[in-house]
Tab-separated table of C-alpha atoms and ligand atoms in Angstrom:
chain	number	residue	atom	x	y	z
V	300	UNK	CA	11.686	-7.978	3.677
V	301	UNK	CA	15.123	-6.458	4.741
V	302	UNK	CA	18.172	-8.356	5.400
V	303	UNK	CA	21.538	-7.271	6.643
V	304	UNK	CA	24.885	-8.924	5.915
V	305	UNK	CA	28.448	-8.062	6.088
V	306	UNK	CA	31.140	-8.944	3.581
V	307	UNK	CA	34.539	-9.409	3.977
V	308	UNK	CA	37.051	-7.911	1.515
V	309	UNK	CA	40.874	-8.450	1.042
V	310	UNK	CA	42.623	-5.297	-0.103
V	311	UNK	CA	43.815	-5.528	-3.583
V	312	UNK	CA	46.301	-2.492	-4.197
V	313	UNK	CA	47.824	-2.349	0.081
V	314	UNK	CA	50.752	-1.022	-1.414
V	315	UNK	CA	49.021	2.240	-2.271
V	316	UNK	CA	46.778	2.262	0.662
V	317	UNK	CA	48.449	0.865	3.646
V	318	UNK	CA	50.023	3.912	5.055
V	319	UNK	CA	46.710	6.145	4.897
V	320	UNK	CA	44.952	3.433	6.213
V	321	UNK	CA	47.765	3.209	9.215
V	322	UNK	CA	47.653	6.941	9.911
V	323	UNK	CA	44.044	6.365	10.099
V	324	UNK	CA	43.506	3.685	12.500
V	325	UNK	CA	45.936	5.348	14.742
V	326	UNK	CA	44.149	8.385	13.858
V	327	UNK	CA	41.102	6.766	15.923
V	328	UNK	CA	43.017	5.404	18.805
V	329	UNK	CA	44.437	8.864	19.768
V	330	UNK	CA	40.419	10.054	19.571
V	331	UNK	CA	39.479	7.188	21.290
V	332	UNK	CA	42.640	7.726	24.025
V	333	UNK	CA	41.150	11.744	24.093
V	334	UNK	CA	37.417	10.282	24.744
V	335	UNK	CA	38.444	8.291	27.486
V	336	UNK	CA	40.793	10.423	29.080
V	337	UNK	CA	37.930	13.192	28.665
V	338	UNK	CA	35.151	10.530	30.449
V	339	UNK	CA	37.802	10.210	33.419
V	340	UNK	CA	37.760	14.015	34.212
V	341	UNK	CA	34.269	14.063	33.676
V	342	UNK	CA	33.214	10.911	36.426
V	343	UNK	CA	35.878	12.732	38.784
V	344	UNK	CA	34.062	16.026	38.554
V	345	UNK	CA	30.332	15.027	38.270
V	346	UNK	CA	30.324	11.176	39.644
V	347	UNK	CA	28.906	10.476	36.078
V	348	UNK	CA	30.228	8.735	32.679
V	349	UNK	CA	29.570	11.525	29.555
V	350	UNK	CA	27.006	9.197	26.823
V	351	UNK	CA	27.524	9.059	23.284
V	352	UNK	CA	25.858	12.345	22.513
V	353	UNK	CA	27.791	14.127	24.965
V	354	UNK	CA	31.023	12.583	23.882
V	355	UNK	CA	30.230	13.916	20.458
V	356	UNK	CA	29.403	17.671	21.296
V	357	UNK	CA	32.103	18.091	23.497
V	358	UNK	CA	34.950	16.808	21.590
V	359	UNK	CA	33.844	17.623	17.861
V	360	UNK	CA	35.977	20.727	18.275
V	361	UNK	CA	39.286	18.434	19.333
V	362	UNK	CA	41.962	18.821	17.012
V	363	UNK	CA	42.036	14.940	16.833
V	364	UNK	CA	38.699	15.013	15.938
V	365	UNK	CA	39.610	16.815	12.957
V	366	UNK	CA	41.993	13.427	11.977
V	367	UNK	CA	38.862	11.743	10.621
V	368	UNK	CA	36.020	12.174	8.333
V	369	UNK	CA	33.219	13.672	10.689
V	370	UNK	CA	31.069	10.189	10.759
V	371	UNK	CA	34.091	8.265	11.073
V	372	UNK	CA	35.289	10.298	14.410
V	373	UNK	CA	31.379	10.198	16.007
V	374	UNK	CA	31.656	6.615	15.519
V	375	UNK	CA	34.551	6.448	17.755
V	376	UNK	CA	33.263	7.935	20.432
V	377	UNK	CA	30.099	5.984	20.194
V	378	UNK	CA	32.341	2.659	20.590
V	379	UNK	CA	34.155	4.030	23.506
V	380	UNK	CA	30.029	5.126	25.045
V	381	UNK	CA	29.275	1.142	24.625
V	382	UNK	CA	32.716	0.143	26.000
V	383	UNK	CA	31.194	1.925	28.569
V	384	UNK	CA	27.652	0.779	29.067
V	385	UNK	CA	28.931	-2.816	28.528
V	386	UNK	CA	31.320	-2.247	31.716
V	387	UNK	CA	28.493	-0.581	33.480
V	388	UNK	CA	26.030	-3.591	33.059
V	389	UNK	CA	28.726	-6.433	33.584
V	390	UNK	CA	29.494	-4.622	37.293
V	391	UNK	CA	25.261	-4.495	37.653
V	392	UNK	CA	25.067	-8.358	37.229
V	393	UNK	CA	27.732	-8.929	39.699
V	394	UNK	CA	30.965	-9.468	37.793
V	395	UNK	CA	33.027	-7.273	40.272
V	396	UNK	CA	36.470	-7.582	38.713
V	397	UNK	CA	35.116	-6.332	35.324
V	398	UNK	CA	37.585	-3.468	33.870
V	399	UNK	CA	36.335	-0.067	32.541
V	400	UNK	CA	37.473	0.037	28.416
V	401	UNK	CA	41.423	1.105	28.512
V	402	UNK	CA	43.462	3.292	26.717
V	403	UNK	CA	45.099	2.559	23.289
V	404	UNK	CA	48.419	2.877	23.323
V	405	UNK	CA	51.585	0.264	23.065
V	406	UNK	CA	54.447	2.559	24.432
V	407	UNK	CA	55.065	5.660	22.432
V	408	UNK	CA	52.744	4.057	19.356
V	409	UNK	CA	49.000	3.772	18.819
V	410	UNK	CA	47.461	0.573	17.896
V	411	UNK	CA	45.228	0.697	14.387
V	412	UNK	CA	41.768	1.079	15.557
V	413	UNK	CA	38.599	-0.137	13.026
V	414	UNK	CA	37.766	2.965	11.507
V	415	UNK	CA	34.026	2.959	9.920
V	416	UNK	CA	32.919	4.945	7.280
V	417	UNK	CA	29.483	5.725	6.880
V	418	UNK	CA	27.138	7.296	3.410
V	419	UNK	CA	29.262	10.411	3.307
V	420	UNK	CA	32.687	9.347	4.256
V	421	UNK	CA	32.614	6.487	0.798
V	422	UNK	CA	32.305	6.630	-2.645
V	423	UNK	CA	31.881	2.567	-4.011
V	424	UNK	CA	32.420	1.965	-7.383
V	425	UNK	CA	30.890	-1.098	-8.149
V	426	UNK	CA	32.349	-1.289	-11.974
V	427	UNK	CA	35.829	-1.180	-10.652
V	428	UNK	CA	35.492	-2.478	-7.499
V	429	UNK	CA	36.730	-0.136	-5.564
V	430	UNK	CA	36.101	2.166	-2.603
V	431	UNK	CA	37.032	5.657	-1.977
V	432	UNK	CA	37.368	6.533	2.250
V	433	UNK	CA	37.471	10.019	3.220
V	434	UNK	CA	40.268	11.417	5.557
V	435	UNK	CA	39.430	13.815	8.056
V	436	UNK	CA	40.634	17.697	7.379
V	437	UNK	CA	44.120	17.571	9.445
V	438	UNK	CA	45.087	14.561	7.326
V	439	UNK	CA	44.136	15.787	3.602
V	440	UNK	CA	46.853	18.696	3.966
V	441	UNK	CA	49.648	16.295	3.620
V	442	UNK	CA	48.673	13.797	1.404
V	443	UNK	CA	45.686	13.297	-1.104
V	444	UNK	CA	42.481	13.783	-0.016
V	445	UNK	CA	40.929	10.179	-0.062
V	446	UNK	CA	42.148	6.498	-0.088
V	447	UNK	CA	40.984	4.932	-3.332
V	448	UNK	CA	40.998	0.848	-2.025
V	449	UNK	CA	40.973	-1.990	-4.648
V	450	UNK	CA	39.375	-5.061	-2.873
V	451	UNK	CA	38.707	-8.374	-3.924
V	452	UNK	CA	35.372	-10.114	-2.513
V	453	UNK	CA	34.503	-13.706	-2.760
V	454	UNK	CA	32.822	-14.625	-6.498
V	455	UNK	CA	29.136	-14.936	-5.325
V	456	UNK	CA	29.238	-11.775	-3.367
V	457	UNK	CA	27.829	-8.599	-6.094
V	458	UNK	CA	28.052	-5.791	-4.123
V	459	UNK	CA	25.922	-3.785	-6.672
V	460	UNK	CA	23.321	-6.209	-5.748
V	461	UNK	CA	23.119	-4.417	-2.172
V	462	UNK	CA	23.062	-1.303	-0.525
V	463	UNK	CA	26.260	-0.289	1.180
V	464	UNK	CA	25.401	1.170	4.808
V	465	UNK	CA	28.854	1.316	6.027
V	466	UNK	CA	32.278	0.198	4.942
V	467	UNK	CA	34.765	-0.466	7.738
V	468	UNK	CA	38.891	-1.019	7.345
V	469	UNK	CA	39.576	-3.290	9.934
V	470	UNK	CA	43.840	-4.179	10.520
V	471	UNK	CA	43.692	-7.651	11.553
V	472	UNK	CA	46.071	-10.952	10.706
V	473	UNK	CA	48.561	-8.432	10.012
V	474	UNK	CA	47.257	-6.344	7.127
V	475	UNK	CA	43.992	-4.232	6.126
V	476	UNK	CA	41.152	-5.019	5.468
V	477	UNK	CA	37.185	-3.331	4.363
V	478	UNK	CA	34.242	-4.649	5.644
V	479	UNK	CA	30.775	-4.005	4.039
V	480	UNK	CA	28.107	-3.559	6.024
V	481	UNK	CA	24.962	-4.084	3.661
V	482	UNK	CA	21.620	-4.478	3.612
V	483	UNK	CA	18.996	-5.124	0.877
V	484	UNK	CA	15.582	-6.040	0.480
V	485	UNK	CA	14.282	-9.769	-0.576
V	486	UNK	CA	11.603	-11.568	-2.146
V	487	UNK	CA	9.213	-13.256	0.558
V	488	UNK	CA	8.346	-16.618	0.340
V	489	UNK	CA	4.979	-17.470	-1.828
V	490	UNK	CA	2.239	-19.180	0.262
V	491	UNK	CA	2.748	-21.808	-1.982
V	492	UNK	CA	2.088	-23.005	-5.493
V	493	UNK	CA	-1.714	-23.083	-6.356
V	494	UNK	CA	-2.427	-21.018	-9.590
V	495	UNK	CA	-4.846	-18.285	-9.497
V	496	UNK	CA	-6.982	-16.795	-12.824
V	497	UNK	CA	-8.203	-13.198	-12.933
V	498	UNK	CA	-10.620	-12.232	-15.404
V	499	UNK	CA	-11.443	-8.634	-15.699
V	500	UNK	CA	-14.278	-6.791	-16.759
V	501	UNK	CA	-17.546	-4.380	-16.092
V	502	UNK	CA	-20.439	-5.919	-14.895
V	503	UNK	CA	-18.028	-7.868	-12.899
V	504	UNK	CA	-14.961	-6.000	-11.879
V	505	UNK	CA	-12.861	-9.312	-11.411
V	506	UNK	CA	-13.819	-12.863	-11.236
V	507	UNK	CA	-11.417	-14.795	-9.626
V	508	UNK	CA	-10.841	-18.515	-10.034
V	509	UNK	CA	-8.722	-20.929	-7.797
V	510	UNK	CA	-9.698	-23.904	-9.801
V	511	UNK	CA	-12.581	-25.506	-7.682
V	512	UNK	CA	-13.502	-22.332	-6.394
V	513	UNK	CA	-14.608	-18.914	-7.306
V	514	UNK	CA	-15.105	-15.657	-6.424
V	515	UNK	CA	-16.933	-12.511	-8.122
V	516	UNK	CA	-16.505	-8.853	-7.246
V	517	UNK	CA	-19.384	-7.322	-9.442
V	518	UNK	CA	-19.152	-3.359	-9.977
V	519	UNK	CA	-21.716	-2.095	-7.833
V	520	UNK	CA	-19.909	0.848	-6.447
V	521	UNK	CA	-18.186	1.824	-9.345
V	522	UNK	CA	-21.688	2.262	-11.869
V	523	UNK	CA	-23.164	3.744	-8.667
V	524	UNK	CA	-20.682	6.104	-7.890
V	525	UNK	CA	-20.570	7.052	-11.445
V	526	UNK	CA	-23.991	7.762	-12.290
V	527	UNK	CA	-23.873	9.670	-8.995
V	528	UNK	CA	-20.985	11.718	-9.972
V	529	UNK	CA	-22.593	11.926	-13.459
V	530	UNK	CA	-25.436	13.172	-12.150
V	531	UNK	CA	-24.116	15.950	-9.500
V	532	UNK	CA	-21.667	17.117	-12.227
V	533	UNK	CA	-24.319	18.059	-14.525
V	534	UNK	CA	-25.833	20.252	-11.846
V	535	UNK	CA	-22.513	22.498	-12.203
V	536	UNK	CA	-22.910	25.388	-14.416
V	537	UNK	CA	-19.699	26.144	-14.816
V	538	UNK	CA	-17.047	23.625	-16.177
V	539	UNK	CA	-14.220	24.469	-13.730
V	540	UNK	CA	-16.296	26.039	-10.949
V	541	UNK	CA	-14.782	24.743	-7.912
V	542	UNK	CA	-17.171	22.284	-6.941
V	543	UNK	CA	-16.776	20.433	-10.016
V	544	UNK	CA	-13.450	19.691	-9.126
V	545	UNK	CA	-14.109	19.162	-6.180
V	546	UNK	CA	-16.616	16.108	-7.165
V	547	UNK	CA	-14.093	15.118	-9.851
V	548	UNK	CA	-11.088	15.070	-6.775
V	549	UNK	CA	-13.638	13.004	-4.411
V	550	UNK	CA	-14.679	10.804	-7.528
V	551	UNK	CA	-10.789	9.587	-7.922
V	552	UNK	CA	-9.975	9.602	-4.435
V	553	UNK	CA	-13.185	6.760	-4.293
V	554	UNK	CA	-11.691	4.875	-6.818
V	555	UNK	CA	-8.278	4.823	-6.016
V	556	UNK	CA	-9.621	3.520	-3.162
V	557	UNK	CA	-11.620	0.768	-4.429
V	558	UNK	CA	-9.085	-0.162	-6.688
V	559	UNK	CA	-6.651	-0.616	-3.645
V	560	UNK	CA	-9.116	-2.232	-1.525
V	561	UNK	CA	-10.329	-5.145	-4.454
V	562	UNK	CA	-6.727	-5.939	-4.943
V	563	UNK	CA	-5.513	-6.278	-1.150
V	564	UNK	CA	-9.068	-8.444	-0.744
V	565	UNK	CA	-7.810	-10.505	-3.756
V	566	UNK	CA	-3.874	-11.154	-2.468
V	567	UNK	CA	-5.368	-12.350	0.948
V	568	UNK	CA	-8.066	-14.853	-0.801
V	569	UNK	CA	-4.689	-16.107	-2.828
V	570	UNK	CA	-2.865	-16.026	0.875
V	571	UNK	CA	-4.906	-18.460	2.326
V	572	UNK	CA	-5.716	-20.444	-0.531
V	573	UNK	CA	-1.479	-20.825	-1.365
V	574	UNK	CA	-1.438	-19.052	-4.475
V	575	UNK	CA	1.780	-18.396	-5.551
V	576	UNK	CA	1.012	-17.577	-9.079
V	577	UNK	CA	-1.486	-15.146	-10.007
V	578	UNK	CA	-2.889	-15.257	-13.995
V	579	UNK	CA	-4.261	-11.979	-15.347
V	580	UNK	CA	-5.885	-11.467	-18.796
V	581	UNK	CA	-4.092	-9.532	-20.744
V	582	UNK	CA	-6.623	-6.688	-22.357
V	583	UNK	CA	-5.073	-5.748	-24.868
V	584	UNK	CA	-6.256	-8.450	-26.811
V	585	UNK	CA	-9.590	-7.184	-26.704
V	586	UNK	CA	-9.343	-4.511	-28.659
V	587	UNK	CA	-8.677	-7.348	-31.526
V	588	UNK	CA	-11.480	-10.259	-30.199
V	589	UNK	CA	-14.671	-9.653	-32.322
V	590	UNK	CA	-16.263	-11.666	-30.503
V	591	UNK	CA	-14.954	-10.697	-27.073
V	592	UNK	CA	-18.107	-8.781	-26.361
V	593	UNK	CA	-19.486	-11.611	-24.439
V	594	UNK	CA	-19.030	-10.174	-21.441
V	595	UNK	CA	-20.083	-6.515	-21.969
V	596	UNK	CA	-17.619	-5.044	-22.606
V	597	UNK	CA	-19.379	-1.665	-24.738
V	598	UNK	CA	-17.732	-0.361	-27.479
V	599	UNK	CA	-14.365	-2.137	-28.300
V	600	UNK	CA	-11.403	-0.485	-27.135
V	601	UNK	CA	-13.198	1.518	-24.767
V	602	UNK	CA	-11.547	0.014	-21.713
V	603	UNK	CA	-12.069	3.124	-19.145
V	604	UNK	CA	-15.983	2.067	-18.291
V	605	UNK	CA	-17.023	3.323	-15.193
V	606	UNK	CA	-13.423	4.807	-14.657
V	607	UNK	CA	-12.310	1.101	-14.299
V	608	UNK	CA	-8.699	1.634	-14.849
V	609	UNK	CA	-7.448	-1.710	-15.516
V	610	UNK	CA	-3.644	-0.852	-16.360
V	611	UNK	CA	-3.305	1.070	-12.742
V	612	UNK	CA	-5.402	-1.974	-11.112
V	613	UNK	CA	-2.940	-4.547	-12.601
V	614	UNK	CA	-0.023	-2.660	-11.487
V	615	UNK	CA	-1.903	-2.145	-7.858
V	616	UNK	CA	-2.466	-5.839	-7.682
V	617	UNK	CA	1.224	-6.971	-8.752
V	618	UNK	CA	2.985	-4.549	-5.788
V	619	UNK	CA	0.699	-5.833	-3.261
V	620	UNK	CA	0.858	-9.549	-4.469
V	621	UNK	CA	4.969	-9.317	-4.546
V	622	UNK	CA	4.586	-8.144	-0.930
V	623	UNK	CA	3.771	-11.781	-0.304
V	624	UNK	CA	5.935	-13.711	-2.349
V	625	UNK	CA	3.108	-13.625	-5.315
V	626	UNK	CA	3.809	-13.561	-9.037
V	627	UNK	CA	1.335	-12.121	-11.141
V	628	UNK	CA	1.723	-12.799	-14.929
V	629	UNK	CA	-0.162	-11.647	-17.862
V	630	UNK	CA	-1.236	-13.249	-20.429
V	631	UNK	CA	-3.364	-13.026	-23.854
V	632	UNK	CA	-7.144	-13.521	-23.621
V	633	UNK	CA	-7.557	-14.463	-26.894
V	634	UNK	CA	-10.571	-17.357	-26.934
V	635	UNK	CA	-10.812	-17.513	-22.770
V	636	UNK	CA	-14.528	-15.965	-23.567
V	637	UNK	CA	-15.156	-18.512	-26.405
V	638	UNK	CA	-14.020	-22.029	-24.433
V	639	UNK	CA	-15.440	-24.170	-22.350
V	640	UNK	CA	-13.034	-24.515	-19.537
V	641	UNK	CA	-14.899	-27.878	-18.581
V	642	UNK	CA	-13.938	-29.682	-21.621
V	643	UNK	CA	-11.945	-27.262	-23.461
V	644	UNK	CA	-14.348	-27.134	-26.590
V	645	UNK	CA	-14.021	-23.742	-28.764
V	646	UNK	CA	-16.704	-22.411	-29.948
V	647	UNK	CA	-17.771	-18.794	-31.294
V	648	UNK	CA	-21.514	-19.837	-31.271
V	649	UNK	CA	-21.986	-20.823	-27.542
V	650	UNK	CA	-24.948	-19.684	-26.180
V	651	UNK	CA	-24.012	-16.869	-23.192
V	652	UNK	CA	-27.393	-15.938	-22.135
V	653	UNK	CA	-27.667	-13.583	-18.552
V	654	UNK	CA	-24.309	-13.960	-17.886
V	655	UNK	CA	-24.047	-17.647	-18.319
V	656	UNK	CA	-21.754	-20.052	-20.345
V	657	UNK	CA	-23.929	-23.134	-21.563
V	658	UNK	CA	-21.327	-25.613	-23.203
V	659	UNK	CA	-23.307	-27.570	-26.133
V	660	UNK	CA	-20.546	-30.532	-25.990
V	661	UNK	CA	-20.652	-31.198	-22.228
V	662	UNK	CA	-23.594	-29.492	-20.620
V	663	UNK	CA	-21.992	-27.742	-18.660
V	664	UNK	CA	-23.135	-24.361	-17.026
V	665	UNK	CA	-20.513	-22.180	-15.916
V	666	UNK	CA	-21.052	-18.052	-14.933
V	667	UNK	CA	-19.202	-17.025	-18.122
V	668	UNK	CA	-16.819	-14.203	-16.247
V	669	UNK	CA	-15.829	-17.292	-14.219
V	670	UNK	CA	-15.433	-19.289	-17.332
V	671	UNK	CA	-12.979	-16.983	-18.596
V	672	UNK	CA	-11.369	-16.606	-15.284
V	673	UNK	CA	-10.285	-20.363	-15.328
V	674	UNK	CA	-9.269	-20.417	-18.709
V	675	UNK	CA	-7.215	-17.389	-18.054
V	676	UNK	CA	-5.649	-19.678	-14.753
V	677	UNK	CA	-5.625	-22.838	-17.124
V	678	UNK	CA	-3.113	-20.646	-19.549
V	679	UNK	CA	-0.326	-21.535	-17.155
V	680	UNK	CA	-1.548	-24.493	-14.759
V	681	UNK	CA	-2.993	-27.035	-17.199
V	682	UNK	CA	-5.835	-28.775	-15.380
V	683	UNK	CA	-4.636	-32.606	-14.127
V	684	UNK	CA	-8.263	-34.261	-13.897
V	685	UNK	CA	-11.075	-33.964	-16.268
V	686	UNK	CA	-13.755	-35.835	-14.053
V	687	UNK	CA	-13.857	-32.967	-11.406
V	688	UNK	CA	-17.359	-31.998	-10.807
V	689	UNK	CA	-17.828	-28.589	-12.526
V	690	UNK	CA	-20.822	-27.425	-10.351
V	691	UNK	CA	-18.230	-24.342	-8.770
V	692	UNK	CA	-17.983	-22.953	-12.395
V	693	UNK	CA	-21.837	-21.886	-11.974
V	694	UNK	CA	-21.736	-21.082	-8.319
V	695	UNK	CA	-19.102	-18.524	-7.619
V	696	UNK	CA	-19.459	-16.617	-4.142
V	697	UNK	CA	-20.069	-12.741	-4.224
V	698	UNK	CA	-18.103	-10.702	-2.569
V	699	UNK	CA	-19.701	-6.966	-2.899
V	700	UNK	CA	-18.112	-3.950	-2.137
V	701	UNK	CA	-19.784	-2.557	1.489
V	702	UNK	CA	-19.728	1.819	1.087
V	703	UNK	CA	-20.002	2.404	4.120
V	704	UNK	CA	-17.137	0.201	5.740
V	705	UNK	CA	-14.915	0.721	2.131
V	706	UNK	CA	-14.615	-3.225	2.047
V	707	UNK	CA	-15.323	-5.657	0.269
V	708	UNK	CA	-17.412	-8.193	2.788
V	709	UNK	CA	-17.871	-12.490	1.337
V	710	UNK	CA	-21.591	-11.817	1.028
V	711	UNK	CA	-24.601	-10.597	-0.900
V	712	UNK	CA	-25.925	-7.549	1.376
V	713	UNK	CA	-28.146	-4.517	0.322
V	714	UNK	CA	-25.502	-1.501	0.650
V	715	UNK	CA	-26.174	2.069	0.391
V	716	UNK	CA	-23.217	3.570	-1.699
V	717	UNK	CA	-24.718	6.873	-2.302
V	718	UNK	CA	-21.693	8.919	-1.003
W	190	LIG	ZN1	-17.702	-28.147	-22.403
């Protein structure tokens, strides 16, 4: 989400920088005087006020013009265009004894305008706090060719922390002073603060547990597409004939796609269930878990199964979740697979038979990738009440990935995904 603020900055060093800064807001009067002197002869010959754009083309070759850094002398003339259209809509709504913007001029001397300087007319240096303003060409001959400002911000301002769009020296109370014109981009709220588990795998690309409630996503489309790819790819001759890659281009695009589409499907189930926390397993602890073949995982260490890329899936997940205020931690899965998250008895020799988690201690049946979901959630939300019914633990919903609409839709359907 983007924000904008402006900062207020007293000048540190004025000593140094108070006569540049003097020849430069009066600099940007005389351009403003030329603009609206210009605008005059323009609504006597043509019954019409030049715009901003206008302004700009016709006066860039003005030897005032020349006073300021490019950026700073276009926004000049843009002021004087608003002065303008603000005049223009006060007489519209009736207010007859509004006054067209004026000249700028005290007797002989020019008043010091605001002069703004946008990306390419400052240098910030964060480190040092200070800001370097570009003069315009007529004024470098004569002195140096910037004005190197010290400022001093309030204490729980850090500039660094933002993105400068514009700095502006503004003369007011009798002295200089910068303005920064910033913007930046912050962290959205989280829904709220219910815990989420992830537990990944094959047969079941992610089961997802809320604690109460779960969710599978089983790897249809993935095994499909990849005994379909398999298959077509064997029917190429040649290793890099073009076709090949073409099937190996379409095969990625398919699962980049999938992989994109489970984990926006997942951040909206944690939306409206006010997950502000999302748990992950951590796989690299399977590569260590001799027993951690509960949930078929293949040969150990062979994490790229159906091109299931798990590190780019987590990474996926975490950009989309911080889009909505989500944090999404890792964390070991050492003995999720092995515990019963009913009663939290460990034990290598549970019985996992189709899939299923039989606890010998407390009965209870749990789907075992939803098992190690909620122990993975469990990690960093300790469950308050042991006397919840544990009935969800066996009866996760389904959501299956739908081919032909690239979704994933809440329930069990019969899906063509051939291609
Ligand atoms: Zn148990």
């Amino acid at each position: 989400m983007r924000i904008h603020r402006t900062f207020e900055a007293s000048i540190t060093n004025p000593g140094q920088v108070s006569d540049d800064l003097d020849q430069l807001g009066r600099a940007a009067s005389k351009l403003w005087n030329v603009g609206r002197y210009y605008a005059h002869e323009q609504w006597d010959d043509t019954g019409e006020i030049p715009d901003d754009g206008e302004l700009k083309s016709d006066l860039k070759g003005h030897e005032r013009y020349t006073d300021l850094h490019s950026q700073s002398s276009q926004r000049v003339l843009e002021e004087l265009a608003e002065a303008f259209n603000g005049w223009f809509r006060k007489r519209r709504s009736g207010e007859s004894r509004a006054r067209p913007p004026g000249y700028r001029k005290r007797g002989d001397s020019h008043p010091r305008s605001t002069v703004s300087f946008k990306a390419a007319g400052f240098k910030h240096d964060a480190q040092f706090t200070r800001v370097r303003l570009s003069k315009g060409r007529n004024l470098k001959e004569h002195r140096s060719d910037f004005v190197l400002c010290e400022y001093g911000l309030r204490p729980d301002v850090d500039l660094s922390e933002w993105d400068i769009q514009q700095v502006r020296a503004v003369h007011k109370y009798g002295e200089w002073r910068l303005q920064f014109v910033c913007r930046t981009t912050i962290d959205p709220e989280p829904p709220g603060e219910e815990t989420a588990g992830i537990d990944l795998g094959i047969s079941n690309v992610a089961a997802l547990s809320f604690g109460g409630e779960s969710i599978l996503f089983p790897g249809n489309a993935l095994k499909e597409d990849e005994y379909y790819f398999g298959r077509k790819k064997a029917k190429c001759d040649d290793s890099r004939s073009h076709e090949r890659l073409r099937l190996d281009r379409k095969r990625t695009e398919r699962r980049t796609h999938f992989l994109h589409t489970l984990s926006k499907h997942i951040v909206v189930e944690c939306v409206e269930r006010d997950v502000g926390t999302i748990v992950i397993g951590d796989l690299g602890d399977i590569r260590d878990d001799e027993n951690g073949d509960s949930r078929n995982w293949g040969t150990h260490g062979n994490l790229d199964l159906h091109g299931w890329a798990f590190d780019r899936f987590t990474s996926i997940l975490d950009y989309k979740a911080e889009a909505e205020g989500i944090d999404v931690t890792v964390e070991s899965e050492r003995d999720t697979s092995k515990t019963c998250s009913a009663c939290g008895t460990k034990d290598g020799d549970q019985r996992v038979e189709r899939g299923l988690y039989v606890c010998e201690e407390c009965d209870t049946v749990a789907n075992a990738d939803v098992n190690g979901a909620e122990n993975i959630r469990r990690k960093v939300t300790p469950s308050p009440s042991q006397d919840r019914s544990n009935g969800w633990l066996a009866q996760p919903s389904v959501h299956l990935f739908d081919c032909s609409e690239g979704r994933f839709a809440p329930r069990e359907q019969v899906v063509d995904c051939k291609p």
